XYZ file of C-alpha atoms in Angstrom:
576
model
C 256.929 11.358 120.331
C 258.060 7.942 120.669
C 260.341 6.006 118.037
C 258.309 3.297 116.027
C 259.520 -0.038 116.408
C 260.626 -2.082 113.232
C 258.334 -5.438 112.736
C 260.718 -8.265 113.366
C 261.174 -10.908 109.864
C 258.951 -13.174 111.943
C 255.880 -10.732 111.878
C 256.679 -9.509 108.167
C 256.174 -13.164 107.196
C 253.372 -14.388 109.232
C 251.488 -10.790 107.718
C 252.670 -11.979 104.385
C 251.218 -15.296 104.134
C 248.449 -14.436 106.271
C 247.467 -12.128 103.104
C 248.751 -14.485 100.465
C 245.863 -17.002 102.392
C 243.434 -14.571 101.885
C 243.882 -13.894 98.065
C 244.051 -17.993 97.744
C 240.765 -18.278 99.373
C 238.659 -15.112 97.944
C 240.433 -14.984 94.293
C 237.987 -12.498 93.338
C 239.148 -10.154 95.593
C 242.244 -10.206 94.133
C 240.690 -9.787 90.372
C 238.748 -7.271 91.493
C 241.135 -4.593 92.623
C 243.140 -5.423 89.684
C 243.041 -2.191 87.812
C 244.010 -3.683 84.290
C 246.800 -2.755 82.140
C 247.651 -1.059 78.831
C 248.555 -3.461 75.780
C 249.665 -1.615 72.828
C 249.548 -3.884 69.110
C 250.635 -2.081 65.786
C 248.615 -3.489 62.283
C 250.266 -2.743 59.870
C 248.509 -3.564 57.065
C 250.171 -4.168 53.966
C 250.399 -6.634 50.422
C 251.397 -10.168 51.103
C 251.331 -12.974 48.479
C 250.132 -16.244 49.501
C 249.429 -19.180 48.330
C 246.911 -21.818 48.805
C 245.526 -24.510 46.126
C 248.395 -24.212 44.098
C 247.478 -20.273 43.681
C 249.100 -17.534 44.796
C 247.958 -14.052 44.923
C 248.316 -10.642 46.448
C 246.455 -10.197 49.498
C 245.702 -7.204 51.789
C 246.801 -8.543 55.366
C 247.895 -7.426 58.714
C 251.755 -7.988 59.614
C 251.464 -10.079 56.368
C 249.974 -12.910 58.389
C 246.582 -14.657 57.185
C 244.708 -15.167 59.058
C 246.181 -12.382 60.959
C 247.823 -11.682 64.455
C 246.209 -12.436 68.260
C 245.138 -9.786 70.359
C 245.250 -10.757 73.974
C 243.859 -8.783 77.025
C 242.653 -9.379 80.425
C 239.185 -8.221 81.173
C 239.975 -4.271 82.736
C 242.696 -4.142 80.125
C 242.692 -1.157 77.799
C 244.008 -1.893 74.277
C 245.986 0.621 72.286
C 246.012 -0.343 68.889
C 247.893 1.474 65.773
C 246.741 0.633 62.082
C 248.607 2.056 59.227
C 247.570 1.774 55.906
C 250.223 1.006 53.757
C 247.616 -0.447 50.920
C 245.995 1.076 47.820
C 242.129 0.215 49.404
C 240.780 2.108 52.651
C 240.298 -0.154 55.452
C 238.844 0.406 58.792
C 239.235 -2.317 61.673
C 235.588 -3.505 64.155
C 236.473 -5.325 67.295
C 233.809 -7.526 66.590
C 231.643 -7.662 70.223
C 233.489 -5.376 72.288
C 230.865 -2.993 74.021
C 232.938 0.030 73.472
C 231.382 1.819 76.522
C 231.801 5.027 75.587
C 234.342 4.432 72.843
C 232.101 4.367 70.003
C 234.390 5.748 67.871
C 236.843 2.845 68.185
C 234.492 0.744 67.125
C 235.591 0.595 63.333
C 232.579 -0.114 60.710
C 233.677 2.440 57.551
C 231.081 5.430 57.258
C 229.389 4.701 60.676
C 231.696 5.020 63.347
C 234.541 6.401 61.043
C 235.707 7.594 58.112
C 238.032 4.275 56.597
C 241.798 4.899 56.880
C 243.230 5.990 53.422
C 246.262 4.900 52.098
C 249.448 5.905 54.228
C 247.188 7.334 56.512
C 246.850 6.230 60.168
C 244.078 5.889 63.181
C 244.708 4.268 66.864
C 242.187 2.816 68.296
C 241.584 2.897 71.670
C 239.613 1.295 73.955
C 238.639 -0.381 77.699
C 237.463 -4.105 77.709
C 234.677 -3.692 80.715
C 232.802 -6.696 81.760
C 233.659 -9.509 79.407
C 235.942 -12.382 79.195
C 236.295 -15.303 76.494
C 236.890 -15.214 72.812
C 235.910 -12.322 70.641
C 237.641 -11.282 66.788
C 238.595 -8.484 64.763
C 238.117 -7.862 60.941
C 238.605 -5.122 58.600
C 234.897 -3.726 57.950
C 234.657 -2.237 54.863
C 233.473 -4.003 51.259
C 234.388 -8.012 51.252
C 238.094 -7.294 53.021
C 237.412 -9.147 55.945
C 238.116 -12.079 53.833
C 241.719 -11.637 54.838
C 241.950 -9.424 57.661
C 241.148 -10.771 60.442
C 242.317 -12.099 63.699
C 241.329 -13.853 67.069
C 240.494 -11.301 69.645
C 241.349 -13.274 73.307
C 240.080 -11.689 76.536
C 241.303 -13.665 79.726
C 239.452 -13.286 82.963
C 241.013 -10.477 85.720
C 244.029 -12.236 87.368
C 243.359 -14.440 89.494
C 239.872 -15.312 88.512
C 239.335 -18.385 87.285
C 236.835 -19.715 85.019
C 233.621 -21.272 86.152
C 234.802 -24.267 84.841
C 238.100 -26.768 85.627
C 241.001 -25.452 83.811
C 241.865 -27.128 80.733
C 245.498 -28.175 80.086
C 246.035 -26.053 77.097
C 243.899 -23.373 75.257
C 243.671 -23.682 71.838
C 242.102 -21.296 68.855
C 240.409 -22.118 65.296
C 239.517 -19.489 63.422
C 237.125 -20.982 60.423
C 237.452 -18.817 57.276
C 237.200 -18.935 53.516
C 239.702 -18.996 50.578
C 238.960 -17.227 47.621
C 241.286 -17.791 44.322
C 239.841 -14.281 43.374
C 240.479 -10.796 44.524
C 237.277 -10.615 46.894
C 237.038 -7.195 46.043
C 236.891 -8.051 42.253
C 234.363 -10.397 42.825
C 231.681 -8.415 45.469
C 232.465 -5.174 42.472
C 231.250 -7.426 39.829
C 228.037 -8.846 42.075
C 226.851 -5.310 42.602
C 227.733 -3.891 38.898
C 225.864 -7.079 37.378
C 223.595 -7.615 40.238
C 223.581 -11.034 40.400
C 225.085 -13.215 43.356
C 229.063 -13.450 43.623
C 231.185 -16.479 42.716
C 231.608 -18.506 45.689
C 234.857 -19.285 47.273
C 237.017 -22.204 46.338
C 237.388 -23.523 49.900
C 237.378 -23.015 53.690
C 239.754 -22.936 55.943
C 241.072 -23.735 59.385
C 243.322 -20.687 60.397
C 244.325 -19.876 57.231
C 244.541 -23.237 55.654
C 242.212 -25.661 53.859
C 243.341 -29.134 54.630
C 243.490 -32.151 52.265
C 240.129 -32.632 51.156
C 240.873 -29.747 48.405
C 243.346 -29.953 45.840
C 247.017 -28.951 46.183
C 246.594 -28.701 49.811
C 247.870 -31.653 51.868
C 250.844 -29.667 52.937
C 248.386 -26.708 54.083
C 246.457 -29.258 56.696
C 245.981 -27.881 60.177
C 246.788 -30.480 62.675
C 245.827 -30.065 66.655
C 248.256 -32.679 68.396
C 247.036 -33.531 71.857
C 248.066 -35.823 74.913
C 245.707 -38.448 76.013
C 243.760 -38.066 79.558
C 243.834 -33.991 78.960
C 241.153 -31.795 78.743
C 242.023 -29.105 76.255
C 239.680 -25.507 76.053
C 238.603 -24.935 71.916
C 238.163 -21.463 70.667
C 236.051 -21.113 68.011
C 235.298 -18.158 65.187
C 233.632 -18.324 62.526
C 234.837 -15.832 60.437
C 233.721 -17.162 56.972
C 232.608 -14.162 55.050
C 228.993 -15.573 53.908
C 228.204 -19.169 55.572
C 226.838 -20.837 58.702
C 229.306 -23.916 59.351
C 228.783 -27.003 61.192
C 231.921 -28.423 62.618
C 232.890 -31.550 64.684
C 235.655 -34.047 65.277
C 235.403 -37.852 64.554
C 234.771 -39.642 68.038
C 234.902 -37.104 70.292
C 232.478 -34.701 72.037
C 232.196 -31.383 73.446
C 231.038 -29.834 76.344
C 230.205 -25.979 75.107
C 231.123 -23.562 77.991
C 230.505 -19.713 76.392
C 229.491 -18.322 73.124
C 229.778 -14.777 72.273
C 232.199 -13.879 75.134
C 229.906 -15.027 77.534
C 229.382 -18.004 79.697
C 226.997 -21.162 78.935
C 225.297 -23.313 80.675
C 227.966 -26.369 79.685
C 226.214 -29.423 77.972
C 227.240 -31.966 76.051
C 227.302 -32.389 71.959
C 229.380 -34.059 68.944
C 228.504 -31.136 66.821
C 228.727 -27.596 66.998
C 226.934 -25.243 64.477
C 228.560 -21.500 64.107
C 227.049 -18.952 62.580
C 228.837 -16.121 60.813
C 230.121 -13.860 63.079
C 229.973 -16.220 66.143
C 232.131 -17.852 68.601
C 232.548 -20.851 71.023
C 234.059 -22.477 73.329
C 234.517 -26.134 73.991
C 236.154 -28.097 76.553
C 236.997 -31.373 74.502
C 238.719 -34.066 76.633
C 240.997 -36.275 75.151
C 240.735 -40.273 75.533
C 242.149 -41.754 78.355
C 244.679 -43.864 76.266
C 245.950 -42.871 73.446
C 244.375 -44.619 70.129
C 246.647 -45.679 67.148
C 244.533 -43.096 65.114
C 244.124 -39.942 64.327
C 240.590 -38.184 63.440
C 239.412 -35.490 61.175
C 238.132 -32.389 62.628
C 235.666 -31.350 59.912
C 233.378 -28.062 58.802
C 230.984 -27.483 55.886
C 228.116 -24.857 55.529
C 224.352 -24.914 56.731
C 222.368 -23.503 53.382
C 219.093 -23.501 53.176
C 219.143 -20.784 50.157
C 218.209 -20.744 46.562
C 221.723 -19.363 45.395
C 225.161 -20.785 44.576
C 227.212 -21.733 47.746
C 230.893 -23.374 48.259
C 229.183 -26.660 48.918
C 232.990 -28.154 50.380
C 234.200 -29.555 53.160
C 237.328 -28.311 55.502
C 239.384 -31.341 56.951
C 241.927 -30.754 59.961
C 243.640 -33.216 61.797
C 243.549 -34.064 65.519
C 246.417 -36.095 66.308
C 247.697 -37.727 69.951
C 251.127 -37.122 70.218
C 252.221 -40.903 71.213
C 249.859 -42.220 68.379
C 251.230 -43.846 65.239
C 248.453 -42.736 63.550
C 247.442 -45.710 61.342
C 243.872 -45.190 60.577
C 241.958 -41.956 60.152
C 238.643 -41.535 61.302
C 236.269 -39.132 59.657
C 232.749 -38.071 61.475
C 229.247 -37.635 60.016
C 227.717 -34.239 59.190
C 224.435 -33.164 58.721
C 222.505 -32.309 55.650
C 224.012 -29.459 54.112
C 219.604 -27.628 55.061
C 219.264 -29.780 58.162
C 217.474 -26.430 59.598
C 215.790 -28.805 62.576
C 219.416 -29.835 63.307
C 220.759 -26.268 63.905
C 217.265 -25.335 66.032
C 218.091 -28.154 68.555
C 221.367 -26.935 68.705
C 220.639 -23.297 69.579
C 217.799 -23.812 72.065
C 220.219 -25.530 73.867
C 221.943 -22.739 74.904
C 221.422 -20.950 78.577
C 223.108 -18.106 80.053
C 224.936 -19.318 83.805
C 222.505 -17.310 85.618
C 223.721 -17.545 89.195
C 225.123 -14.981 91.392
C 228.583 -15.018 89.903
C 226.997 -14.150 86.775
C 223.763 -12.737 86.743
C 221.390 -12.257 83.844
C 220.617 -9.034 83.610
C 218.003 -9.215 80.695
C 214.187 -6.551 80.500
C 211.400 -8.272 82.223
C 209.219 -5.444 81.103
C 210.020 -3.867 77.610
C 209.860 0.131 76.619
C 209.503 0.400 72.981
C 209.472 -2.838 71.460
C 210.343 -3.274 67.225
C 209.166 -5.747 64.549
C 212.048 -6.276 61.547
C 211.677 -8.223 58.628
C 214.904 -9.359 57.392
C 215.737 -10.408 54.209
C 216.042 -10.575 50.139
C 214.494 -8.215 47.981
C 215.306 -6.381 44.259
C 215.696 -3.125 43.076
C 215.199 -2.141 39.426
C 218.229 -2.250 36.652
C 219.730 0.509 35.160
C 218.305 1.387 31.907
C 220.716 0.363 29.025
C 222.143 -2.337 31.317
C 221.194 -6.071 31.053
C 221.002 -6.777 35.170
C 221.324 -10.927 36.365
C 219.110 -10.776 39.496
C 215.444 -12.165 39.942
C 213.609 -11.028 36.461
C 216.203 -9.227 35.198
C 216.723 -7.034 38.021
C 219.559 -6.510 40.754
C 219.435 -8.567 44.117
C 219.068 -6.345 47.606
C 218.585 -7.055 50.781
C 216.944 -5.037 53.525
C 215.253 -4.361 57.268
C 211.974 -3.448 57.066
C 211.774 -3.036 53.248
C 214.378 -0.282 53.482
C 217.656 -0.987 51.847
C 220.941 1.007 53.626
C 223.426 2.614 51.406
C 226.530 3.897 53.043
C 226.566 7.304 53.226
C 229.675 9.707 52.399
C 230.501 10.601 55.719
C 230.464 8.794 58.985
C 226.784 8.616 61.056
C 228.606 9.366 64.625
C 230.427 12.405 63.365
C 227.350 13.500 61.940
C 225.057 12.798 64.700
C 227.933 14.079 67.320
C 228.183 17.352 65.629
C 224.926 17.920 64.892
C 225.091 17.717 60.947
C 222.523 14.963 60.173
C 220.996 17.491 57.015
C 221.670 15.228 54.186
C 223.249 12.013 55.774
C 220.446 10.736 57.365
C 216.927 11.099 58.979
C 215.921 9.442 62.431
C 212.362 7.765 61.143
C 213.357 4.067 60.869
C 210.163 2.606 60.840
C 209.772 0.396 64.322
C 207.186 -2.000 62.036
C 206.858 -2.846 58.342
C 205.037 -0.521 56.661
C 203.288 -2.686 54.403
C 203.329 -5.824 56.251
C 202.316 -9.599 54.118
C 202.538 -12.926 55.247
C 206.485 -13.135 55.206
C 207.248 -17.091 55.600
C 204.576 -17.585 52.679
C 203.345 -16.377 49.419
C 205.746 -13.327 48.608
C 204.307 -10.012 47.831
C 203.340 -8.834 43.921
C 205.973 -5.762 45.102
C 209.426 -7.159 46.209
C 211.432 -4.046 44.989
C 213.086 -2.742 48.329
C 212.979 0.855 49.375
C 216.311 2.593 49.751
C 217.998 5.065 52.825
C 219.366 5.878 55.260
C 216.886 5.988 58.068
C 217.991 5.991 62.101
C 216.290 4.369 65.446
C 216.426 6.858 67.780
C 216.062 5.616 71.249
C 217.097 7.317 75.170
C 219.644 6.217 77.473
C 218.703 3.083 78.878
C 215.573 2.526 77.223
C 214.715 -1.629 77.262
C 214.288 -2.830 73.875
C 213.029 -5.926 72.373
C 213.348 -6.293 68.751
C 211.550 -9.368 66.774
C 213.463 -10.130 63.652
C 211.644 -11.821 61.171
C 212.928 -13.519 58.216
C 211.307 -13.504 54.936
C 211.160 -16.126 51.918
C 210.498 -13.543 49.032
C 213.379 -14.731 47.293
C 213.599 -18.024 49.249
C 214.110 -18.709 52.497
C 217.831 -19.215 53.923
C 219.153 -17.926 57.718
C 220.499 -14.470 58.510
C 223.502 -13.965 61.542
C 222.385 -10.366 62.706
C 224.750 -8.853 64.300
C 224.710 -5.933 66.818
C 227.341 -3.551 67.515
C 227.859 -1.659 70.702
C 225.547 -4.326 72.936
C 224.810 -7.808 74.054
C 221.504 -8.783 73.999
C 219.799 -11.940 75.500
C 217.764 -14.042 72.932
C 214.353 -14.586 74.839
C 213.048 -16.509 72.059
C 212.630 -18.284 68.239
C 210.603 -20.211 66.561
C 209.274 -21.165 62.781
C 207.050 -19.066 60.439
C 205.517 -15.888 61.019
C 205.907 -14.611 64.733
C 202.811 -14.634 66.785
C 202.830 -11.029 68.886
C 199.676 -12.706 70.968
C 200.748 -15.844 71.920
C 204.375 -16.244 71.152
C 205.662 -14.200 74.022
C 204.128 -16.009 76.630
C 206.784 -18.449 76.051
C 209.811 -15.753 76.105
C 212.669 -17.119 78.886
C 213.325 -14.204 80.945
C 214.916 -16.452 83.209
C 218.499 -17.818 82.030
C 218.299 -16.535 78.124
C 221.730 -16.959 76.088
C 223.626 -13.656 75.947
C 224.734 -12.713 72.812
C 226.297 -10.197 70.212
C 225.416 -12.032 67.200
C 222.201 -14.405 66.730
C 220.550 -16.489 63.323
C 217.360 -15.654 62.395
C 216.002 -19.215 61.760
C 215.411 -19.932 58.216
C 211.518 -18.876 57.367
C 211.015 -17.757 61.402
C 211.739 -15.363 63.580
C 214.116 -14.578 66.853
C 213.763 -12.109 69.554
C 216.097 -10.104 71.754
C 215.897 -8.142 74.329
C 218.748 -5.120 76.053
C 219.288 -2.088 77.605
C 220.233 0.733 75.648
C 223.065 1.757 77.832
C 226.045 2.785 75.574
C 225.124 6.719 73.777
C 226.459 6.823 70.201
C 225.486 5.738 67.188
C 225.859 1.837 66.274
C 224.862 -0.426 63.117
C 223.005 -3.857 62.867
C 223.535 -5.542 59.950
C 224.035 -9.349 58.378
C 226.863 -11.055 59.295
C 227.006 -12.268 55.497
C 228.758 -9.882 53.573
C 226.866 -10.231 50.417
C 223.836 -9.806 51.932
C 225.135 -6.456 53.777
C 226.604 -5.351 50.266
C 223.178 -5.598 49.584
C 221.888 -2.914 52.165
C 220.955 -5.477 54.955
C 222.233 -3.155 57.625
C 220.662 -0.078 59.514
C 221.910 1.466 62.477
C 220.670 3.024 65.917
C 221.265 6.350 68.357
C 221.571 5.535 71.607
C 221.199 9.306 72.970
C 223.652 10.442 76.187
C 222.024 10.061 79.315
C 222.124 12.472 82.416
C 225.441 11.990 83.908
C 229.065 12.379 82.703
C 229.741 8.348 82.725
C 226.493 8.014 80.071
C 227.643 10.225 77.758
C 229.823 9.870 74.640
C 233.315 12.178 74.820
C 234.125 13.787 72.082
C 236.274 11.970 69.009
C 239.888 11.689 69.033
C 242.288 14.179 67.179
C 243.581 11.490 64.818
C 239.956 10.452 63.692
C 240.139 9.688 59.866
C 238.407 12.515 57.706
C 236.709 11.361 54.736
């Protein structure tokens, strides 16, 4: 045999840039083959006292950090993630969008993917990010704790893919929250005991702080300090605990390039409108020279309701770093109701639809589902004077049927076979007692309650209509679906039409979505594929309303082969 001859340095570096060429010119080669990594975070969640408004109080956090710590991955990555409870409440943690493709029991909501973690106990959750990039959050889901627990969940394309836009000069994330002077739990335990709606919260907040249209708070103003000429990329969550917020920035526009984790359709606006449990992103590029000026960045709520509300405004600052700053500009929001204002904004939004990212959404539908949504009462306890409509309690349901939380979690159950007392799989797929829901209410508004399952086969294609009701006045409602996107093929005002409606359905470039707002006194539809076997909830992204029992959850049974089935749960799975 002969000897192989060694490649001279010459030939090692004309191979070398030759491939270095090729991963320049096809980048999504390179992203491709890139396998992803492991990224292990610990949450330790624990007491912290902090202080906003001139009050301070105790606070369940993670790290101690409120709002609390960033979660980055790369889209392949699988994230490792340890909680420990060091706290006196349980807690469980939802990774609010991810698909969890066969991970359903990371997915975190207390009693329906898990039992909650009790004191001093602990649970990792573990889990592959497949298919989606962009901004995502996480929040403790269990009673009114998200108030405080939560976090900005940040997946970044495969390396060396870029976005499908130019990329910005810095990245930048607002997380838009709530502040309540109260112990949330206090407050959401007296709503339910008195059954009447909760005391509102004192003020919102732009990660973490409130900004100096409130009280006490000009040192706790959140300022975004920019360079003029630069186009900087705007994360936004909404993580407010029970409002829709509209948000903008005084002289400036942006150009909205995803929502949800997935990519838009970019076009232009000076106003964004959020809904609870939403994100977006925003290229906003700064002026060309900077402006002796700075200019309020500024969110309030959309309410269209009958209740109380924290009708306040947030105030950050958006500075340029060579400015001296000698006039403040504030911008113009809309009417606290201005429901037309937030239906132009949403039908603006498109999916990308081209071959980089195709829309993959049912043109033909297997079992299709009509939900009302909305307010309803249940009866008070005898020998208890109750503040809700009449002298009863407030609840909330889907399809008249009101969901308690049952003592022990709906995947275990389902997974082991031990449904006999936890729940029964005869969710009705339309109201049973159907009345014209955008008009005169019903003579019977008292809500049924249980806990009643959607069953559905692997891969079925689904289109739900949600339908919102005005039985106890008409307000919106961000439904929000675990385990899936879905594509919103269409909305409109008042009572859905199943004859004529659909024939205007886009089932051409739909937005893609994990969380949508059924428009105040109309309807929305989705469509997906039920691709991902386990059990997973759907529920209002307003936490009093799913206190209320505005929640219900589906099966998604295993299909045929081993890669559409769900494994079984890990060791360390919390007990209840």
């Amino acid at each position: 045999m002969g000897a192989s001859v060694p490649a001279s340095p010459e030939i090692l570096l004309t191979i070398l840039l030759f491939a270095m060429s090729c991963l320049w010119a096809f980048p999504e080669v390179a992203g491709a083959k890139h396998a992803g990594i492991t990224r292990h975070y610990k949450f330790n969640i624990k007491l912290k006292n902090v202080t906003r408004l001139c009050h301070t109080k105790s606070m369940v956090t993670v790290n101690g950090k409120f709002p609390g710590p960033r979660v980055v991955a790369r889209e392949g990555d699988r994230l490792v993630v340890k909680v420990v409870n060091h706290v006196p409440n349980n807690i469980s943690i939802h990774w609010h969008g991810i698909r969890q493709l066969q991970s359903g029991w990371a997915d975190g909501p207390a009693y329906i993917t898990q039992c909650p973690i009790q004191t001093n106990q602990t649970y990792v959750y573990n889990f592959t990010v497949t298919g989606q990039r962009g901004t995502l959050f996480w929040h403790a889901h269990l009673s009114w704790l998200r108030a405080s627990v939560y976090g900005p969940l940040i997946i970044l394309p495969k390396r060396n893919v870029s976005y499908p836009f130019a990329k910005p000069h810095k990245e930048v994330t607002i997380m838009l929250g709530e502040w309540f002077n109260a112990d949330t739990e206090a407050v959401i335990s007296q709503a339910l005991q008195t059954g009447g709606g909760p005391n509102v919260s004192e003020a919102y907040t732009f990660n973490g702080l409130p900004g100096p249209l409130y009280n006490c708070s000009e040192n706790n103003t959140y300022k975004l300090k920019v360079k003029p000429g630069k186009t900087y990329l705007l994360r936004l969550i909404n993580a407010a605990l029970n409002d829709d917020l509209f948000f903008s920035i005084a002289n400036h526009t942006f150009t909205v390039v995803e929502v949800d984790a997935t990519y838009a359709k970019p076009f232009e606006t000076n106003l964004l409108v959020i809904t609870a449990g939403q994100t977006t992103n925003v290229l906003l590029k700064t002026k060309s020279i900077a402006p002796n000026a700075s200019f309020y960045m500024l969110a309030r709520p959309y309410f269209t309701g009958q209740g109380t509300f924290d009708n306040t405004t947030v105030a950050g600052i958006l500075e340029y770093e060579t400015s001296s700053n000698s006039t403040a500009f504030k911008s113009t929001l809309p009417p606290i109701n201005a429901t037309n204002v937030v239906a132009n904004f949403t039908r603006k939004l498109r999916s990308l639809a081209n071959s980089r990212f195709p829309v993959n959404v049912p043109q033909t539908v297997d079992k299709k589902f009509f939900f009302t949504v909305g307010l309803g009462n249940s009866p008070c306890p005898k020998n208890q004077t109750c503040q809700g409509p009449n002298g009863t309690k407030f609840a909330a349901s889907v399809n008249n049927i009101s969901m308690a939380l049952p003592s022990s979690a709906l995947l275990q159950s389902y997974f082991f076979k031990k449904s006999n007392g936890v729940y029964t799989s005869d969710f009705p797929s339309f109201p049973l007692h159907p009345f014209n829901y955008t008009g005169t209410p019903p003579n019977n508004t008292l809500v049924t309650n249980g806990n009643k399952l959607v069953v559905v086969p692997f891969n079925t294609s689904v289109e739900v209509v949600m339908q919102g009701t005005r039985i106890f006045g008409a307000e919106s409602h961000p439904l929000h679906l675990h385990g899936f996107n879905f594509y919103v093929v269409g909305e409109g005002f008042g009572n859905f039409d199943p004859n004529n409606d659909p024939k205007n359905f886009n089932l051409v470039d739909p937005v893609e979505r994990n969380t949508v707002g059924v428009p105040t006194a109309g309807w929305v539809a989705i469509r997906f594929y039920a691709d991902n076997p386990g059990v997973w909830f759907m529920h209002c992204h307003f936490d009093v309303h799913l206190s209320w029992g505005l929640r219900m959850a589906w099966i998604v049974l295993d299909g045929t082969l081993p890669s559409q089935k769900l494994p079984p749960p890990p060791s360390d799975l919390p007990k209840c």
